[in-house]
């Protein structure tokens, strides 16, 4: 549970590793009224900061149902439920779709047994809690805010101004460490922020789609991966044209997803598009060109066209040997591919030759107890 009893620190996230956003939360980037409402909230936050106002902005579908009459004396503290319909505290209310955007001005606000189906922006004020308090989306706070509320469920929390570069770095780190659910949370939240602050066809929006595509691919949710890679590709095509290297990268990743879906003809289509751009932009001996050749080899291997696979593996290996040297781990992978193709062709002596080359490099570079070394021994045994 997130509970901050001092002024909020300057980290981007007060983050609970065990908390996962619901599917509803994750798909908020596709909710246009939600993004429009948050865009308006961003404007109000900046206006409040400029005018040195204190309070909260609530974006919610259900805030009115918690309203209570204000029966407190003027010297008594007024809980949030009694602020909802009070003109003394409610300074602005805007409706966008099913969402109410409500601005409450006060130095201190006490949430009292309330569930906010949405998000809260806290601007330079103190937030306290009584009973069970919920926020279904996120809480965004300025650095001068003080959060003394123990929420019933952990809340996805972010400091203002929202640092999108830090969010991207955090998402990439989680992705690298295979913390895929958390990475997807970060990338979806980042995507929402970018849709709320940038045009929907901005190149940074494309980047958010791209990394969501990678994260969903790593989770083996291939249809989701295709969806987000296609969105990224469409923006890149529009902004960069058909021969940009980032377009080639999008084509390559779509090829990877379709290969793993065993839709080999589609994979070949995207790999060939990527290869063409890479050859034009990077030259015939670039390592990314080698990757394209290797990927095409793997697709033809999957199709059972082993001679074609070997042809592409040879092109990839030639570049790899030239650029990486004879003892690089990627060269070992190329030898492994050769071994697998020759084994399928029934040319076992050649298969053994390449598997042994792969094994030697892997043993030298990774150590004798690495899983890839075990795979090499297994292939030689088979």
mmCIF file of C-alpha atoms in Angstrom:
data_model
loop_
_atom_site.group_PDB
_atom_site.id
_atom_site.type_symbol
_atom_site.label_atom_id
_atom_site.label_comp_id
_atom_site.label_asym_id
_atom_site.label_seq_id
_atom_site.Cartn_x
_atom_site.Cartn_y
_atom_site.Cartn_z
ATOM 1 C CA UNK A 1 0.000 0.000 0.000
ATOM 2 C CA UNK A 2 1.284 3.432 -0.893
ATOM 3 C CA UNK A 3 1.389 5.783 2.063
ATOM 4 C CA UNK A 4 3.436 8.966 2.044
ATOM 5 C CA UNK A 5 3.549 10.879 5.306
ATOM 6 C CA UNK A 6 6.037 13.528 4.237
ATOM 7 C CA UNK A 7 6.249 15.803 1.242
ATOM 8 C CA UNK A 8 6.235 13.620 -1.864
ATOM 9 C CA UNK A 9 9.723 12.857 -3.124
ATOM 10 C CA UNK A 10 11.014 13.629 -6.616
ATOM 11 C CA UNK A 11 10.952 10.098 -7.968
ATOM 12 C CA UNK A 12 8.666 9.584 -10.901
ATOM 13 C CA UNK A 13 6.866 6.660 -9.243
ATOM 14 C CA UNK A 14 5.920 5.554 -5.770
ATOM 15 C CA UNK A 15 5.463 2.104 -7.143
ATOM 16 C CA UNK A 16 4.186 -1.137 -5.615
ATOM 17 C CA UNK A 17 5.717 -4.154 -7.371
ATOM 18 C CA UNK A 18 2.740 -6.349 -6.564
ATOM 19 C CA UNK A 19 0.107 -4.096 -8.044
ATOM 20 C CA UNK A 20 -1.199 -4.646 -11.545
ATOM 21 C CA UNK A 21 -3.591 -2.321 -13.293
ATOM 22 C CA UNK A 22 -6.847 -3.912 -14.377
ATOM 23 C CA UNK A 23 -7.499 -4.544 -18.071
ATOM 24 C CA UNK A 24 -9.870 -1.573 -17.981
ATOM 25 C CA UNK A 25 -7.041 0.661 -16.761
ATOM 26 C CA UNK A 26 -4.591 -0.657 -19.302
ATOM 27 C CA UNK A 27 -6.846 0.082 -22.270
ATOM 28 C CA UNK A 28 -7.513 3.701 -21.226
ATOM 29 C CA UNK A 29 -5.309 4.864 -24.103
ATOM 30 C CA UNK A 30 -8.174 3.878 -26.455
ATOM 31 C CA UNK A 31 -10.718 5.909 -24.461
ATOM 32 C CA UNK A 32 -10.892 9.264 -26.266
ATOM 33 C CA UNK A 33 -13.122 11.089 -23.714
ATOM 34 C CA UNK A 34 -10.750 9.958 -20.948
ATOM 35 C CA UNK A 35 -7.728 11.367 -22.743
ATOM 36 C CA UNK A 36 -9.576 14.574 -23.569
ATOM 37 C CA UNK A 37 -10.590 14.956 -19.913
ATOM 38 C CA UNK A 38 -7.012 14.441 -18.718
ATOM 39 C CA UNK A 39 -5.738 16.927 -21.277
ATOM 40 C CA UNK A 40 -8.108 19.479 -19.768
ATOM 41 C CA UNK A 41 -6.938 18.516 -16.266
ATOM 42 C CA UNK A 42 -3.331 19.183 -17.310
ATOM 43 C CA UNK A 43 -4.341 22.724 -18.303
ATOM 44 C CA UNK A 44 -6.062 23.266 -14.949
ATOM 45 C CA UNK A 45 -3.047 21.957 -12.997
ATOM 46 C CA UNK A 46 -0.723 24.391 -14.767
ATOM 47 C CA UNK A 47 -3.176 27.233 -14.183
ATOM 48 C CA UNK A 48 -3.410 26.376 -10.465
ATOM 49 C CA UNK A 49 0.370 26.288 -10.117
ATOM 50 C CA UNK A 50 0.722 29.648 -11.877
ATOM 51 C CA UNK A 51 -1.956 31.188 -9.634
ATOM 52 C CA UNK A 52 -0.558 29.482 -6.496
ATOM 53 C CA UNK A 53 -3.820 27.661 -5.826
ATOM 54 C CA UNK A 54 -4.053 24.516 -3.690
ATOM 55 C CA UNK A 55 -6.445 21.632 -4.142
ATOM 56 C CA UNK A 56 -7.284 18.622 -6.286
ATOM 57 C CA UNK A 57 -8.717 17.886 -9.704
ATOM 58 C CA UNK A 58 -10.833 14.745 -9.858
ATOM 59 C CA UNK A 59 -11.721 13.004 -13.121
ATOM 60 C CA UNK A 60 -14.436 10.499 -12.322
ATOM 61 C CA UNK A 61 -17.614 8.797 -13.500
ATOM 62 C CA UNK A 62 -19.207 8.535 -10.070
ATOM 63 C CA UNK A 63 -18.216 11.398 -7.812
ATOM 64 C CA UNK A 64 -21.754 12.793 -7.342
ATOM 65 C CA UNK A 65 -23.014 9.605 -5.681
ATOM 66 C CA UNK A 66 -20.717 10.211 -2.691
ATOM 67 C CA UNK A 67 -21.937 13.769 -2.064
ATOM 68 C CA UNK A 68 -23.223 14.597 1.428
ATOM 69 C CA UNK A 69 -24.721 17.747 2.884
ATOM 70 C CA UNK A 70 -22.271 19.957 4.724
ATOM 71 C CA UNK A 71 -23.395 19.876 8.374
ATOM 72 C CA UNK A 72 -20.070 20.954 9.845
ATOM 73 C CA UNK A 73 -19.546 24.119 11.858
ATOM 74 C CA UNK A 74 -17.225 26.697 10.303
ATOM 75 C CA UNK A 75 -14.372 25.694 12.604
ATOM 76 C CA UNK A 76 -14.733 21.971 11.900
ATOM 77 C CA UNK A 77 -12.820 20.166 9.172
ATOM 78 C CA UNK A 78 -15.013 19.356 6.176
ATOM 79 C CA UNK A 79 -14.523 15.864 4.667
ATOM 80 C CA UNK A 80 -14.335 15.468 0.918
ATOM 81 C CA UNK A 81 -17.852 14.001 0.591
ATOM 82 C CA UNK A 82 -19.238 17.308 1.919
ATOM 83 C CA UNK A 83 -17.103 19.347 -0.494
ATOM 84 C CA UNK A 84 -18.558 17.711 -3.597
ATOM 85 C CA UNK A 85 -21.643 19.945 -3.878
ATOM 86 C CA UNK A 86 -20.262 22.894 -1.923
ATOM 87 C CA UNK A 87 -19.623 26.064 -3.923
ATOM 88 C CA UNK A 88 -17.107 27.034 -1.258
ATOM 89 C CA UNK A 89 -14.822 24.196 -2.419
ATOM 90 C CA UNK A 90 -16.050 23.105 -5.870
ATOM 91 C CA UNK A 91 -14.701 25.852 -8.124
ATOM 92 C CA UNK A 92 -15.091 24.277 -11.551
ATOM 93 C CA UNK A 93 -16.953 21.333 -13.085
ATOM 94 C CA UNK A 94 -16.643 20.249 -16.714
ATOM 95 C CA UNK A 95 -18.365 17.264 -18.338
ATOM 96 C CA UNK A 96 -16.616 15.357 -21.143
ATOM 97 C CA UNK A 97 -18.466 12.224 -22.190
ATOM 98 C CA UNK A 98 -19.189 10.202 -19.046
ATOM 99 C CA UNK A 99 -16.426 11.952 -17.080
ATOM 100 C CA UNK A 100 -16.742 14.865 -14.673
ATOM 101 C CA UNK A 101 -13.678 17.069 -14.233
ATOM 102 C CA UNK A 102 -14.026 18.731 -10.835
ATOM 103 C CA UNK A 103 -11.685 21.291 -9.302
ATOM 104 C CA UNK A 104 -11.755 21.502 -5.494
ATOM 105 C CA UNK A 105 -9.722 24.217 -3.798
ATOM 106 C CA UNK A 106 -8.531 23.621 -0.234
ATOM 107 C CA UNK A 107 -5.228 23.382 1.641
ATOM 108 C CA UNK A 108 -6.338 20.077 3.201
ATOM 109 C CA UNK A 109 -8.679 17.431 1.822
ATOM 110 C CA UNK A 110 -9.793 14.314 3.703
ATOM 111 C CA UNK A 111 -11.121 11.415 1.639
ATOM 112 C CA UNK A 112 -13.815 9.696 3.722
ATOM 113 C CA UNK A 113 -14.837 6.170 2.664
ATOM 114 C CA UNK A 114 -14.880 7.157 -0.983
ATOM 115 C CA UNK A 115 -14.221 5.367 -4.259
ATOM 116 C CA UNK A 116 -13.109 7.570 -7.134
ATOM 117 C CA UNK A 117 -13.660 5.788 -10.429
ATOM 118 C CA UNK A 118 -10.985 7.704 -12.250
ATOM 119 C CA UNK A 119 -7.893 9.665 -11.270
ATOM 120 C CA UNK A 120 -6.852 12.499 -8.961
ATOM 121 C CA UNK A 121 -4.393 15.354 -9.510
ATOM 122 C CA UNK A 122 -3.078 16.785 -6.219
ATOM 123 C CA UNK A 123 -1.736 20.346 -6.371
ATOM 124 C CA UNK A 124 0.323 21.574 -3.398
ATOM 125 C CA UNK A 125 -2.158 20.408 -0.749
ATOM 126 C CA UNK A 126 -2.448 17.766 2.005
ATOM 127 C CA UNK A 127 -4.477 14.613 1.334
ATOM 128 C CA UNK A 128 -5.708 12.530 4.257
ATOM 129 C CA UNK A 129 -7.919 9.467 4.426
ATOM 130 C CA UNK A 130 -10.640 8.050 6.688
ATOM 131 C CA UNK A 131 -11.931 4.504 6.252
ATOM 132 C CA UNK A 132 -11.644 2.679 2.941
ATOM 133 C CA UNK A 133 -10.521 4.943 0.102
ATOM 134 C CA UNK A 134 -10.061 3.819 -3.495
ATOM 135 C CA UNK A 135 -8.789 5.415 -6.704
ATOM 136 C CA UNK A 136 -9.278 3.116 -9.688
ATOM 137 C CA UNK A 137 -6.756 4.796 -11.991
ATOM 138 C CA UNK A 138 -3.822 6.934 -10.836
ATOM 139 C CA UNK A 139 -2.895 9.680 -8.420
ATOM 140 C CA UNK A 140 -0.667 12.427 -9.814
ATOM 141 C CA UNK A 141 0.854 14.903 -7.372
ATOM 142 C CA UNK A 142 3.030 17.989 -7.340
ATOM 143 C CA UNK A 143 6.235 17.777 -5.303
ATOM 144 C CA UNK A 144 4.856 20.102 -2.618
ATOM 145 C CA UNK A 145 1.879 17.840 -1.998
ATOM 146 C CA UNK A 146 1.614 15.669 1.119
ATOM 147 C CA UNK A 147 -0.201 12.336 0.845
ATOM 148 C CA UNK A 148 -1.232 10.913 4.232
ATOM 149 C CA UNK A 149 -3.901 8.581 2.905
ATOM 150 C CA UNK A 150 -3.641 4.799 3.172
ATOM 151 C CA UNK A 151 -5.585 3.500 0.176
ATOM 152 C CA UNK A 152 -7.434 0.196 0.451
ATOM 153 C CA UNK A 153 -5.716 -0.994 -2.744
ATOM 154 C CA UNK A 154 -2.335 0.230 -4.036
ATOM 155 C CA UNK A 155 -2.567 3.239 -6.322
ATOM 156 C CA UNK A 156 -0.460 3.880 -9.412
ATOM 157 C CA UNK A 157 1.187 7.163 -8.440
ATOM 158 C CA UNK A 158 3.214 9.675 -10.437
ATOM 159 C CA UNK A 159 4.762 13.065 -9.736
ATOM 160 C CA UNK A 160 3.999 16.258 -11.652
ATOM 161 C CA UNK A 161 5.262 17.355 -14.114
ATOM 162 C CA UNK A 162 5.117 13.897 -15.667
ATOM 163 C CA UNK A 163 8.585 12.922 -16.881
ATOM 164 C CA UNK A 164 7.897 10.900 -20.031
ATOM 165 C CA UNK A 165 11.594 10.207 -20.648
ATOM 166 C CA UNK A 166 11.923 8.670 -17.188
ATOM 167 C CA UNK A 167 8.756 6.648 -17.773
ATOM 168 C CA UNK A 168 10.217 5.293 -21.011
ATOM 169 C CA UNK A 169 13.504 4.396 -19.298
ATOM 170 C CA UNK A 170 11.635 2.629 -16.504
ATOM 171 C CA UNK A 171 9.477 0.721 -18.971
ATOM 172 C CA UNK A 172 12.512 -0.390 -20.984
ATOM 173 C CA UNK A 173 14.286 -1.552 -17.814
ATOM 174 C CA UNK A 174 11.260 -3.596 -16.773
ATOM 175 C CA UNK A 175 11.052 -5.033 -20.289
ATOM 176 C CA UNK A 176 14.738 -5.967 -20.235
ATOM 177 C CA UNK A 177 14.257 -7.724 -16.883
ATOM 178 C CA UNK A 178 11.181 -9.581 -18.212
ATOM 179 C CA UNK A 179 8.832 -7.837 -15.766
ATOM 180 C CA UNK A 180 6.281 -7.762 -18.549
ATOM 181 C CA UNK A 181 3.070 -6.878 -16.695
ATOM 182 C CA UNK A 182 4.772 -3.940 -15.010
ATOM 183 C CA UNK A 183 6.377 -2.849 -18.290
ATOM 184 C CA UNK A 184 2.985 -2.889 -19.986
ATOM 185 C CA UNK A 185 1.578 -0.707 -17.178
ATOM 186 C CA UNK A 186 4.324 1.852 -17.699
ATOM 187 C CA UNK A 187 4.010 1.889 -21.481
ATOM 188 C CA UNK A 188 0.209 2.192 -21.371
ATOM 189 C CA UNK A 189 0.374 5.015 -18.851
ATOM 190 C CA UNK A 190 3.060 6.709 -20.929
ATOM 191 C CA UNK A 191 0.931 6.272 -24.051
ATOM 192 C CA UNK A 192 -2.037 7.883 -22.302
ATOM 193 C CA UNK A 193 0.093 10.838 -21.213
ATOM 194 C CA UNK A 194 1.435 11.313 -24.730
ATOM 195 C CA UNK A 195 -2.034 11.093 -26.268
ATOM 196 C CA UNK A 196 -3.180 13.687 -23.719
ATOM 197 C CA UNK A 197 -0.328 16.102 -24.447
ATOM 198 C CA UNK A 198 0.678 15.416 -28.069
ATOM 199 C CA UNK A 199 -1.079 14.829 -31.373
ATOM 200 C CA UNK A 200 -2.214 11.222 -31.853
ATOM 201 C CA UNK A 201 0.175 10.914 -34.824
ATOM 202 C CA UNK A 202 3.244 12.271 -32.990
ATOM 203 C CA UNK A 203 6.378 10.163 -33.372
ATOM 204 C CA UNK A 204 6.621 9.718 -29.580
ATOM 205 C CA UNK A 205 3.157 8.142 -29.664
ATOM 206 C CA UNK A 206 4.521 5.730 -32.291
ATOM 207 C CA UNK A 207 7.383 4.867 -29.938
ATOM 208 C CA UNK A 208 4.931 4.029 -27.139
ATOM 209 C CA UNK A 209 2.954 1.768 -29.484
ATOM 210 C CA UNK A 210 6.209 0.135 -30.603
ATOM 211 C CA UNK A 211 7.332 -0.835 -27.101
ATOM 212 C CA UNK A 212 3.859 -2.079 -26.228
ATOM 213 C CA UNK A 213 4.155 -4.301 -29.300
ATOM 214 C CA UNK A 214 7.441 -5.719 -28.000
ATOM 215 C CA UNK A 215 6.058 -6.260 -24.488
ATOM 216 C CA UNK A 216 2.965 -8.080 -25.748
ATOM 217 C CA UNK A 217 5.121 -10.190 -28.085
ATOM 218 C CA UNK A 218 7.300 -11.205 -25.144
ATOM 219 C CA UNK A 219 4.115 -12.196 -23.290
ATOM 220 C CA UNK A 220 3.181 -14.289 -26.345
ATOM 221 C CA UNK A 221 0.063 -12.179 -26.895
ATOM 222 C CA UNK A 222 0.780 -12.058 -30.601
ATOM 223 C CA UNK A 223 -2.452 -10.473 -31.812
ATOM 224 C CA UNK A 224 -1.974 -7.594 -29.374
ATOM 225 C CA UNK A 225 1.632 -7.283 -30.528
ATOM 226 C CA UNK A 226 0.534 -7.012 -34.171
ATOM 227 C CA UNK A 227 -2.075 -4.390 -33.242
ATOM 228 C CA UNK A 228 0.435 -2.091 -31.541
ATOM 229 C CA UNK A 229 3.233 -2.613 -34.058
ATOM 230 C CA UNK A 230 0.820 -1.732 -36.878
ATOM 231 C CA UNK A 231 -0.215 1.464 -35.087
ATOM 232 C CA UNK A 232 3.435 2.389 -34.656
ATOM 233 C CA UNK A 233 4.194 1.543 -38.284
ATOM 234 C CA UNK A 234 1.334 3.688 -39.616
ATOM 235 C CA UNK A 235 2.611 6.769 -37.782
ATOM 236 C CA UNK A 236 6.202 6.136 -38.859
ATOM 237 C CA UNK A 237 5.144 5.737 -42.495
ATOM 238 C CA UNK A 238 3.208 8.994 -42.272
ATOM 239 C CA UNK A 239 6.011 10.947 -40.575
ATOM 240 C CA UNK A 240 9.141 9.406 -42.101
ATOM 241 C CA UNK A 241 8.103 7.948 -45.440
ATOM 242 C CA UNK A 242 8.453 4.411 -46.790
ATOM 243 C CA UNK A 243 12.259 4.133 -46.738
ATOM 244 C CA UNK A 244 13.181 5.214 -43.198
ATOM 245 C CA UNK A 245 15.225 2.898 -40.980
ATOM 246 C CA UNK A 246 12.599 3.056 -38.192
ATOM 247 C CA UNK A 247 10.030 1.832 -40.710
ATOM 248 C CA UNK A 248 12.382 -1.071 -41.448
ATOM 249 C CA UNK A 249 12.502 -1.830 -37.715
ATOM 250 C CA UNK A 250 8.702 -1.907 -37.532
ATOM 251 C CA UNK A 251 8.535 -4.230 -40.540
ATOM 252 C CA UNK A 252 11.126 -6.490 -38.918
ATOM 253 C CA UNK A 253 9.208 -6.774 -35.646
ATOM 254 C CA UNK A 254 5.969 -7.504 -37.498
ATOM 255 C CA UNK A 255 7.877 -10.237 -39.313
ATOM 256 C CA UNK A 256 9.030 -11.651 -35.970
ATOM 257 C CA UNK A 257 5.474 -11.760 -34.627
ATOM 258 C CA UNK A 258 4.036 -13.398 -37.752
ATOM 259 C CA UNK A 259 6.893 -15.926 -37.740
ATOM 260 C CA UNK A 260 5.965 -16.921 -34.196
ATOM 261 C CA UNK A 261 2.310 -17.106 -35.245
ATOM 262 C CA UNK A 262 3.530 -19.526 -37.957
ATOM 263 C CA UNK A 263 2.067 -17.248 -40.626
ATOM 264 C CA UNK A 264 5.206 -17.666 -42.682
ATOM 265 C CA UNK A 265 4.164 -15.917 -45.892
ATOM 266 C CA UNK A 266 3.229 -12.774 -43.962
ATOM 267 C CA UNK A 267 6.508 -12.993 -42.054
ATOM 268 C CA UNK A 268 8.442 -13.196 -45.344
ATOM 269 C CA UNK A 269 6.545 -10.185 -46.689
ATOM 270 C CA UNK A 270 7.533 -8.010 -43.726
ATOM 271 C CA UNK A 271 11.094 -9.333 -43.477
ATOM 272 C CA UNK A 272 11.676 -8.588 -47.177
ATOM 273 C CA UNK A 273 10.339 -5.048 -46.783
ATOM 274 C CA UNK A 274 12.677 -4.526 -43.840
ATOM 275 C CA UNK A 275 15.632 -6.024 -45.723
ATOM 276 C CA UNK A 276 15.102 -3.771 -48.737
ATOM 277 C CA UNK A 277 15.218 -0.609 -46.620
ATOM 278 C CA UNK A 278 18.207 -1.839 -44.628
ATOM 279 C CA UNK A 279 20.150 -2.650 -47.793
ATOM 280 C CA UNK A 280 19.369 0.794 -49.212
ATOM 281 C CA UNK A 281 20.092 2.753 -46.037
ATOM 282 C CA UNK A 282 22.757 0.721 -44.235
ATOM 283 C CA UNK A 283 24.626 -1.072 -47.003
ATOM 284 C CA UNK A 284 25.100 -4.735 -47.860
ATOM 285 C CA UNK A 285 27.507 -5.537 -45.024
ATOM 286 C CA UNK A 286 25.677 -4.042 -42.037
ATOM 287 C CA UNK A 287 24.936 -6.288 -39.061
ATOM 288 C CA UNK A 288 21.216 -5.428 -39.227
ATOM 289 C CA UNK A 289 21.213 -6.735 -42.797
ATOM 290 C CA UNK A 290 22.725 -9.946 -41.425
ATOM 291 C CA UNK A 291 19.841 -10.135 -38.940
ATOM 292 C CA UNK A 292 17.338 -9.767 -41.784
ATOM 293 C CA UNK A 293 18.993 -12.588 -43.729
ATOM 294 C CA UNK A 294 18.979 -14.777 -40.619
ATOM 295 C CA UNK A 295 15.301 -14.048 -39.985
ATOM 296 C CA UNK A 296 14.403 -14.949 -43.560
ATOM 297 C CA UNK A 297 16.425 -18.138 -43.197
ATOM 298 C CA UNK A 298 14.424 -19.078 -40.110
ATOM 299 C CA UNK A 299 11.107 -18.527 -41.901
ATOM 300 C CA UNK A 300 12.136 -20.748 -44.811
ATOM 301 C CA UNK A 301 13.336 -23.307 -42.277
ATOM 302 C CA UNK A 302 9.880 -23.177 -40.683
ATOM 303 C CA UNK A 303 8.323 -23.705 -44.117
ATOM 304 C CA UNK A 304 10.521 -26.763 -44.685
ATOM 305 C CA UNK A 305 12.453 -25.079 -47.531
ATOM 306 C CA UNK A 306 15.857 -25.990 -46.136
ATOM 307 C CA UNK A 307 18.000 -25.109 -49.171
ATOM 308 C CA UNK A 308 16.471 -21.628 -49.203
ATOM 309 C CA UNK A 309 17.069 -21.351 -45.461
ATOM 310 C CA UNK A 310 20.742 -22.312 -45.875
ATOM 311 C CA UNK A 311 21.110 -19.714 -48.641
ATOM 312 C CA UNK A 312 20.003 -16.927 -46.280
ATOM 313 C CA UNK A 313 21.977 -18.318 -43.348
ATOM 314 C CA UNK A 314 25.125 -18.192 -45.516
ATOM 315 C CA UNK A 315 24.528 -14.521 -46.324
ATOM 316 C CA UNK A 316 24.013 -13.758 -42.648
ATOM 317 C CA UNK A 317 27.099 -15.712 -41.553
ATOM 318 C CA UNK A 318 29.349 -13.986 -44.100
ATOM 319 C CA UNK A 319 28.488 -10.566 -42.674
ATOM 320 C CA UNK A 320 28.693 -11.837 -39.096
ATOM 321 C CA UNK A 321 32.190 -13.244 -39.565
ATOM 322 C CA UNK A 322 33.349 -10.019 -41.185
ATOM 323 C CA UNK A 323 31.806 -7.639 -38.637
ATOM 324 C CA UNK A 324 31.882 -9.631 -35.405
ATOM 325 C CA UNK A 325 34.763 -12.065 -35.789
ATOM 326 C CA UNK A 326 34.952 -15.848 -35.705
ATOM 327 C CA UNK A 327 34.268 -16.282 -31.988
ATOM 328 C CA UNK A 328 31.226 -14.047 -31.443
ATOM 329 C CA UNK A 329 28.132 -15.515 -29.821
ATOM 330 C CA UNK A 330 25.955 -14.449 -32.776
ATOM 331 C CA UNK A 331 28.261 -16.393 -35.088
ATOM 332 C CA UNK A 332 27.632 -19.408 -32.843
ATOM 333 C CA UNK A 333 23.903 -18.886 -33.408
ATOM 334 C CA UNK A 334 24.464 -18.864 -37.176
ATOM 335 C CA UNK A 335 26.384 -22.157 -36.953
ATOM 336 C CA UNK A 336 23.542 -23.577 -34.870
ATOM 337 C CA UNK A 337 21.043 -22.617 -37.590
ATOM 338 C CA UNK A 338 23.171 -24.348 -40.215
ATOM 339 C CA UNK A 339 23.319 -27.464 -38.073
ATOM 340 C CA UNK A 340 19.539 -27.549 -37.708
ATOM 341 C CA UNK A 341 18.956 -27.087 -41.457
ATOM 342 C CA UNK A 342 21.439 -29.805 -42.448
ATOM 343 C CA UNK A 343 19.966 -32.158 -39.855
ATOM 344 C CA UNK A 344 16.509 -31.678 -41.415
ATOM 345 C CA UNK A 345 18.042 -32.440 -44.825
ATOM 346 C CA UNK A 346 19.487 -35.670 -43.442
ATOM 347 C CA UNK A 347 23.088 -34.470 -43.974
ATOM 348 C CA UNK A 348 24.169 -35.467 -40.490
ATOM 349 C CA UNK A 349 27.938 -35.084 -40.910
ATOM 350 C CA UNK A 350 27.478 -31.458 -41.960
ATOM 351 C CA UNK A 351 25.017 -30.931 -39.117
ATOM 352 C CA UNK A 352 27.569 -32.261 -36.607
ATOM 353 C CA UNK A 353 30.273 -30.023 -38.087
ATOM 354 C CA UNK A 354 28.200 -26.865 -37.545
ATOM 355 C CA UNK A 355 26.811 -27.895 -34.158
ATOM 356 C CA UNK A 356 30.397 -28.499 -32.950
ATOM 357 C CA UNK A 357 31.478 -25.053 -34.180
ATOM 358 C CA UNK A 358 28.545 -23.522 -32.333
ATOM 359 C CA UNK A 359 29.312 -25.528 -29.190
ATOM 360 C CA UNK A 360 32.959 -24.428 -29.103
ATOM 361 C CA UNK A 361 32.096 -20.721 -29.223
ATOM 362 C CA UNK A 362 29.276 -21.074 -26.700
ATOM 363 C CA UNK A 363 31.478 -23.006 -24.270
ATOM 364 C CA UNK A 364 34.265 -20.423 -24.573
ATOM 365 C CA UNK A 365 32.006 -17.369 -24.279
ATOM 366 C CA UNK A 366 29.218 -18.527 -21.972
ATOM 367 C CA UNK A 367 30.811 -21.239 -19.858
ATOM 368 C CA UNK A 368 30.183 -24.962 -19.772
ATOM 369 C CA UNK A 369 27.045 -24.758 -17.612
ATOM 370 C CA UNK A 370 25.072 -22.254 -19.726
ATOM 371 C CA UNK A 371 21.669 -23.279 -21.087
ATOM 372 C CA UNK A 372 22.752 -22.620 -24.693
ATOM 373 C CA UNK A 373 25.685 -24.979 -24.227
ATOM 374 C CA UNK A 374 23.204 -27.568 -22.980
ATOM 375 C CA UNK A 375 21.137 -27.012 -26.140
ATOM 376 C CA UNK A 376 24.225 -27.592 -28.282
ATOM 377 C CA UNK A 377 25.015 -30.876 -26.491
ATOM 378 C CA UNK A 378 21.384 -31.902 -26.857
ATOM 379 C CA UNK A 379 21.403 -31.253 -30.613
ATOM 380 C CA UNK A 380 24.616 -33.215 -31.042
ATOM 381 C CA UNK A 381 23.094 -36.081 -29.067
ATOM 382 C CA UNK A 382 19.967 -36.090 -31.198
#
